[in-house]
Short mmCIF file of C-alpha atoms in Angstrom, two decimals:
data_model
loop_
_atom_site.label_atom_id
_atom_site.label_comp_id
_atom_site.label_asym_id
_atom_site.label_seq_id
_atom_site.Cartn_x
_atom_site.Cartn_y
_atom_site.Cartn_z
CA MET D 6 -90.03 114.19 60.43
CA ALA D 7 -91.12 111.82 63.30
CA ASP D 8 -94.40 110.81 61.43
CA ILE D 9 -92.41 110.20 58.12
CA TYR D 10 -90.24 107.86 60.36
CA HIS D 11 -93.27 106.05 61.63
CA VAL D 12 -94.54 105.63 58.20
CA VAL D 13 -91.09 104.33 57.28
CA GLU D 14 -90.91 101.84 59.98
CA GLU D 15 -94.22 100.54 59.55
CA ASN D 16 -93.85 99.65 56.07
CA LEU D 17 -90.04 98.58 56.46
CA PRO D 18 -90.58 95.04 55.00
CA THR D 19 -92.44 96.08 51.88
CA ILE D 20 -89.79 98.85 51.05
CA ARG D 21 -87.27 96.12 51.35
CA ILE D 22 -88.98 94.03 49.06
CA ILE D 23 -89.31 96.72 46.82
CA VAL D 24 -85.98 97.70 46.61
CA SER D 25 -84.70 94.24 46.34
CA ILE D 26 -86.72 93.58 43.07
CA SER D 27 -85.27 96.74 42.08
CA ILE D 28 -81.69 96.05 42.81
CA PHE D 29 -82.37 92.52 41.40
CA LEU D 30 -83.66 93.56 37.79
CA PHE D 31 -80.83 95.70 37.46
CA PHE D 32 -78.35 92.89 38.10
CA LEU D 33 -80.66 90.38 35.30
CA GLU D 34 -79.59 93.22 32.77
CA VAL D 35 -75.86 93.11 33.87
CA ILE D 36 -76.04 89.13 33.34
CA ASP D 37 -77.50 89.42 30.13
CA VAL D 38 -74.59 91.35 28.90
CA PHE D 39 -72.30 89.35 30.68
CA ILE D 40 -73.69 86.14 29.17
CA TYR D 41 -73.34 87.48 25.87
CA LEU D 42 -69.75 88.32 26.43
CA SER D 43 -68.65 85.08 28.14
CA ARG D 44 -70.82 82.93 26.10
CA ILE D 45 -70.87 80.52 29.36
CA VAL D 46 -74.22 79.31 27.98
CA ASN D 47 -74.57 76.14 30.41
CA PHE D 48 -74.15 77.73 33.67
CA PHE D 49 -76.33 80.51 33.01
CA HIS D 50 -79.34 79.41 31.22
CA THR D 51 -79.53 76.25 33.11
CA MET D 52 -80.32 77.94 36.46
CA PRO D 53 -79.86 81.63 36.97
CA LYS D 54 -82.66 83.99 36.31
CA TYR D 55 -85.34 81.54 37.22
CA PHE D 56 -83.46 80.28 40.38
CA LEU D 57 -82.28 84.08 41.39
CA LEU D 58 -86.05 85.54 40.81
CA SER D 59 -87.75 82.77 42.78
CA LEU D 60 -85.25 82.84 45.78
CA LEU D 61 -86.16 86.54 45.92
CA LEU D 62 -89.63 85.92 45.73
CA LEU D 63 -89.71 83.35 48.80
CA LEU D 64 -87.86 86.00 51.15
CA GLY D 65 -89.94 88.71 50.35
CA TYR D 66 -92.78 86.34 51.19
CA SER D 67 -91.02 85.25 54.53
CA ASN D 68 -90.67 89.22 55.01
CA VAL D 69 -94.40 89.67 54.62
CA ALA D 70 -95.54 86.75 56.34
CA THR D 71 -93.22 87.57 59.45
CA ALA D 72 -94.54 91.32 59.73
CA GLN D 73 -98.39 90.39 58.79
CA TYR D 74 -98.91 87.32 61.07
CA GLY D 75 -95.86 86.68 63.51
CA PHE D 76 -95.60 82.88 62.58
CA SER D 77 -91.80 81.42 63.69
CA HIS D 78 -89.86 80.23 60.58
CA GLU D 79 -87.34 77.93 59.53
CA ILE D 80 -85.15 77.11 56.86
CA GLY D 81 -83.13 74.53 55.29
CA ALA D 82 -81.41 72.79 52.60
CA ILE D 83 -82.01 69.52 50.59
CA ALA D 84 -80.17 67.08 48.37
CA GLY D 85 -80.29 63.85 46.91
CA PRO D 86 -80.47 61.52 44.17
CA VAL D 87 -83.28 61.85 41.47
CA TRP D 88 -84.56 59.11 39.12
CA PHE D 89 -86.49 60.55 36.22
CA GLN D 90 -88.99 58.65 34.50
CA SER D 91 -89.57 59.78 30.72
CA ASP D 92 -89.55 58.72 27.45
CA TYR D 93 -85.75 57.55 27.39
CA GLY D 94 -85.96 54.08 28.17
CA GLU D 95 -88.66 51.37 28.91
CA ARG D 96 -91.32 51.52 31.15
CA HIS D 97 -90.99 49.24 34.29
CA ASP D 98 -87.52 48.20 33.47
CA PHE D 99 -85.26 48.49 36.28
CA SER D 100 -82.05 49.21 34.38
CA THR D 101 -84.07 52.25 32.75
CA ASN D 102 -85.02 53.67 36.45
CA SER D 103 -81.46 52.87 37.77
CA GLY D 104 -79.59 54.38 34.71
CA ASN D 105 -81.25 57.75 34.43
CA MET D 106 -80.35 58.99 37.50
CA GLY D 107 -79.60 62.79 38.63
CA TYR D 108 -79.45 64.43 41.19
CA GLY D 109 -81.59 67.48 43.16
CA ILE D 110 -80.70 70.36 45.55
CA GLY D 111 -83.33 72.62 47.04
CA ILE D 112 -83.65 75.57 49.51
CA ILE D 113 -86.59 74.95 51.93
CA HIS D 114 -88.63 77.59 54.24
CA TYR D 115 -91.56 76.56 56.60
CA LEU D 116 -94.17 78.46 58.49
CA ASN D 117 -94.55 77.03 61.78
CA PHE D 118 -97.88 77.25 63.16
CA SER D 119 -97.46 76.24 66.78
CA TYR D 120 -95.04 78.91 67.52
CA LYS D 121 -95.22 83.08 67.03
CA ALA D 122 -92.15 84.90 66.40
CA GLU D 123 -93.27 88.29 68.22
CA CYS D 124 -93.81 87.35 71.58
CA ASN D 125 -91.60 83.71 71.44
CA CYS D 126 -94.51 81.89 72.98
CA TYR D 127 -97.06 79.30 72.18
CA THR D 128 -100.08 79.94 69.12
CA PRO D 129 -103.31 78.56 70.73
CA GLU D 130 -103.41 74.98 70.72
CA THR D 131 -105.52 74.10 67.59
CA TYR D 132 -105.38 70.66 66.16
CA PHE D 133 -103.97 72.56 62.78
CA ASN D 134 -101.67 74.57 64.57
CA ASP D 135 -100.06 71.28 66.53
CA HIS D 136 -100.09 69.30 63.34
CA PHE D 137 -99.38 71.26 60.05
CA LYS D 138 -96.61 73.08 58.67
CA LEU D 139 -96.61 75.04 55.22
CA ARG D 140 -93.60 74.36 53.39
CA SER D 141 -92.05 76.41 50.71
CA GLU D 142 -89.30 75.48 48.21
CA LEU D 143 -87.25 76.55 45.44
CA SER D 144 -85.20 73.36 43.79
CA TYR D 145 -83.05 72.37 41.16
CA ASN D 146 -82.60 68.97 39.48
CA LYS D 147 -80.71 67.26 36.45
CA THR D 148 -80.67 64.39 34.76
CA ASN D 149 -78.90 62.63 32.13
CA LEU D 150 -81.16 60.37 30.00
CA GLN D 151 -80.15 57.51 27.73
CA HIS D 152 -82.33 54.37 26.31
CA PHE D 153 -81.88 51.20 28.34
CA GLY D 154 -83.16 48.00 27.91
CA GLN D 155 -84.29 44.94 25.66
CA TRP D 156 -84.75 47.35 22.64
CA THR D 157 -80.90 48.41 22.78
CA GLU D 158 -79.51 45.31 23.15
CA SER D 159 -79.64 44.05 19.58
CA SER D 160 -77.41 44.70 16.58
CA SER D 161 -79.92 46.11 14.06
CA THR D 162 -79.50 49.59 12.84
CA TRP D 163 -82.95 50.81 15.17
CA SER D 164 -81.65 49.55 18.10
CA GLN D 165 -78.20 51.05 17.75
CA GLN D 166 -79.62 54.48 16.96
CA LEU D 167 -82.04 54.21 20.14
CA LYS D 168 -78.97 53.04 22.28
CA ALA D 169 -76.72 56.32 20.86
CA MET D 170 -79.67 58.63 21.56
CA ARG D 171 -78.52 60.76 24.85
CA GLY D 172 -80.67 63.85 26.36
CA SER D 173 -80.75 65.54 29.72
CA THR D 174 -83.30 67.82 31.46
CA ALA D 175 -82.58 70.75 34.01
CA VAL D 176 -85.51 71.44 36.00
CA THR D 177 -86.14 74.36 38.38
CA ASN D 178 -89.09 74.61 40.55
CA ILE D 179 -90.81 76.52 43.13
CA GLY D 180 -93.87 75.76 45.13
CA MET D 181 -95.60 74.86 48.13
CA GLN D 182 -96.49 72.15 50.12
CA LEU D 183 -98.63 71.55 52.99
CA GLU D 184 -97.12 69.01 55.40
CA TYR D 185 -99.43 66.64 58.31
CA PHE D 186 -97.52 65.35 61.57
CA PRO D 187 -99.76 63.06 63.08
CA LEU D 188 -97.79 63.34 66.19
CA SER D 189 -97.88 66.57 68.01
CA ILE D 190 -95.23 69.11 66.84
CA ARG D 191 -95.04 70.57 70.27
CA GLU D 192 -94.08 67.55 71.77
CA PHE D 193 -91.46 66.78 69.14
CA THR D 194 -89.92 70.25 69.39
CA ALA D 195 -89.11 69.75 73.33
CA GLN D 196 -87.61 66.43 72.83
CA ASN D 197 -83.92 66.38 71.27
CA GLY D 198 -83.61 62.66 69.56
CA ALA D 199 -87.55 62.46 68.75
CA LEU D 200 -89.01 61.33 65.63
CA ALA D 201 -91.94 63.56 63.55
CA PRO D 202 -93.01 61.24 60.32
CA PHE D 203 -95.14 63.75 57.98
CA VAL D 204 -96.65 63.17 54.71
CA SER D 205 -97.32 66.39 52.35
CA LEU D 206 -99.17 67.46 49.39
CA GLY D 207 -98.66 70.64 47.09
CA ALA D 208 -97.93 72.20 43.85
CA GLN D 209 -95.07 73.59 42.34
CA PHE D 210 -94.31 75.73 39.01
CA SER D 211 -91.41 74.23 36.89
CA PHE D 212 -88.94 75.88 34.43
CA TYR D 213 -87.18 73.21 31.91
CA ASP D 214 -83.99 73.10 29.72
CA PRO D 215 -83.79 69.69 27.52
CA THR D 216 -81.06 68.87 25.73
CA SER D 217 -80.28 65.92 23.13
CA TYR D 218 -77.61 64.39 20.53
CA SER D 219 -76.63 61.11 19.59
CA VAL D 220 -73.24 59.75 19.76
CA MET D 221 -73.54 58.13 16.22
CA GLY D 222 -72.97 61.58 14.52
CA ASP D 223 -73.55 65.06 14.68
CA GLY D 224 -76.48 64.85 12.56
CA GLU D 225 -79.75 66.31 14.29
CA LEU D 226 -81.89 64.13 16.20
CA GLY D 227 -85.56 64.25 15.13
CA GLN D 228 -84.31 65.29 11.62
CA ASP D 229 -81.39 62.92 10.21
CA PRO D 230 -82.53 59.87 9.49
CA THR D 231 -79.10 57.93 9.94
CA ILE D 232 -79.24 58.31 13.62
CA THR D 233 -82.84 59.02 14.59
CA PRO D 234 -85.12 55.88 15.23
CA VAL D 235 -88.00 56.11 12.76
CA LYS D 236 -90.62 56.64 16.00
CA TYR D 237 -88.66 59.47 16.87
CA PHE D 238 -88.87 61.54 13.92
CA ASP D 239 -90.47 65.27 14.66
CA ALA D 240 -90.23 64.09 18.42
CA PHE D 241 -88.10 66.31 19.94
CA ASP D 242 -88.13 69.71 21.57
CA ARG D 243 -84.89 71.54 22.55
CA GLN D 244 -86.53 74.94 23.16
CA GLY D 245 -87.38 74.62 26.94
CA GLY D 246 -90.59 75.71 28.71
CA THR D 247 -92.63 75.52 31.79
CA THR D 248 -95.38 73.48 33.29
CA TRP D 249 -97.04 72.84 36.80
CA SER D 250 -96.63 69.92 38.71
CA VAL D 251 -98.02 68.20 42.12
CA VAL D 252 -95.67 66.53 44.39
CA THR D 253 -96.46 64.46 47.36
CA SER D 254 -94.05 63.26 49.72
CA VAL D 255 -93.62 60.89 52.91
CA GLY D 256 -90.68 61.52 55.27
CA THR D 257 -89.64 62.00 58.89
CA ARG D 258 -87.97 64.77 61.14
CA TYR D 259 -85.37 64.06 63.62
CA LYS D 260 -84.84 66.32 66.30
CA LEU D 261 -81.09 67.09 66.38
CA THR D 262 -81.07 70.18 68.80
CA GLU D 263 -83.02 72.87 70.44
CA LEU D 264 -83.08 75.25 66.99
CA SER D 265 -82.23 72.41 64.06
CA ASP D 266 -83.77 69.03 62.70
CA LEU D 267 -82.43 66.34 60.21
CA MET D 268 -85.01 65.21 57.70
CA VAL D 269 -85.31 62.50 55.05
CA ASP D 270 -88.10 62.75 52.50
CA LEU D 271 -89.12 60.57 49.77
CA ARG D 272 -91.21 62.58 46.72
CA MET D 273 -92.82 61.81 43.65
CA GLN D 274 -93.10 64.92 41.43
CA TYR D 275 -96.01 64.61 38.28
CA TYR D 276 -95.45 67.10 35.53
CA PHE D 277 -98.36 68.17 33.69
CA SER D 278 -96.58 67.57 30.40
CA ASN D 279 -94.77 65.31 28.29
CA TRP D 280 -92.23 67.61 27.13
CA VAL D 281 -89.92 68.00 30.17
CA ASP D 282 -87.24 65.57 28.81
CA GLY D 283 -87.47 67.37 25.11
CA LEU D 284 -88.96 64.20 23.89
CA SER D 285 -92.49 63.05 23.08
CA PRO D 286 -93.10 60.54 20.01
CA ASN D 287 -96.82 60.59 18.62
CA PRO D 288 -99.22 58.97 21.74
CA THR D 289 -101.68 57.85 19.13
CA LEU D 290 -99.25 55.90 17.13
CA TYR D 291 -97.03 55.01 20.19
CA PRO D 292 -99.30 54.80 23.33
CA GLU D 293 -96.42 53.04 25.43
CA ASN D 294 -95.26 57.03 25.31
CA LYS D 295 -98.00 58.98 25.90
CA ALA D 296 -97.65 59.37 29.99
CA ASN D 297 -96.20 62.85 31.26
CA ASP D 298 -92.90 62.68 32.81
CA TRP D 299 -92.35 62.18 36.30
CA LEU D 300 -89.49 61.77 39.04
CA VAL D 301 -88.93 60.06 42.52
CA TRP D 302 -86.73 62.35 44.81
CA PHE D 303 -84.94 60.89 47.79
CA ASN D 304 -83.54 63.62 49.70
CA PHE D 305 -81.83 64.61 53.00
CA GLY D 306 -82.26 67.55 54.86
CA TYR D 307 -80.87 69.94 57.24
CA ILE D 308 -83.57 72.66 58.82
CA TYR D 309 -83.03 75.38 61.05
CA TYR D 310 -85.41 77.55 63.24
CA LEU D 311 -84.88 81.37 63.12
CA GLN D 312 -87.50 82.23 65.58
#
């Protein structure tokens, strides 16, 4: 019995992950039934499975990192406005950039290489340990989309069709970024009121769910000529999908207390797809729409040191 207890204790983090995944898969099936019965499509189809499954993977990753490497951990939450740049609107037009604004929220986790959880002590002082952190993130953003700019301001049928188009996209992201702090992480940790500027670079995997319609009528955009501008025939895809993206940001932390920080972060996220907004006119005929979708996110965050 003692040997069995010892084996279980050594593999407890792995066992927790397996049990959590099994329970979670069961609840996914329950959710499927509830979706069918309740018909609350918007709530359950924009975030749920991707968001919950991704959160479970992040928690499992955190447990494994603790058990195997002993790094200290930080968790936090972020939120702020998102400016989505897509095929809605006019490129480089300020009204487009300000009008197509949504929101983003997220859960973040950090591996802090400068401190060891297993002994509550500093790690060996190397440049990497004192200037880098690994950030994992699960985030969600949603933006309502509309055409703005000079092409929507005339009284022509085409202009009015363009002005009447509406869309939205909801995106769930999971990924990692490596953050670089030019100043010492140890010195920042030791002084309340200190600032720690940083830059980051990373990648994320995204699940997107776009919608589109017209306020001119009940027809289907992309097919009905009475509401669809010629440019946008067969240019819609409302099925949603997945894509990779590259993320880079610049920001700073503020040492609030011994175990907590505030953060501001300005991010650019570039998707390797032109369908995240559900709209992509033929790039050969309309080269002004050939660029992939991307966004800018200015977020505020709170970070708590677990160990």
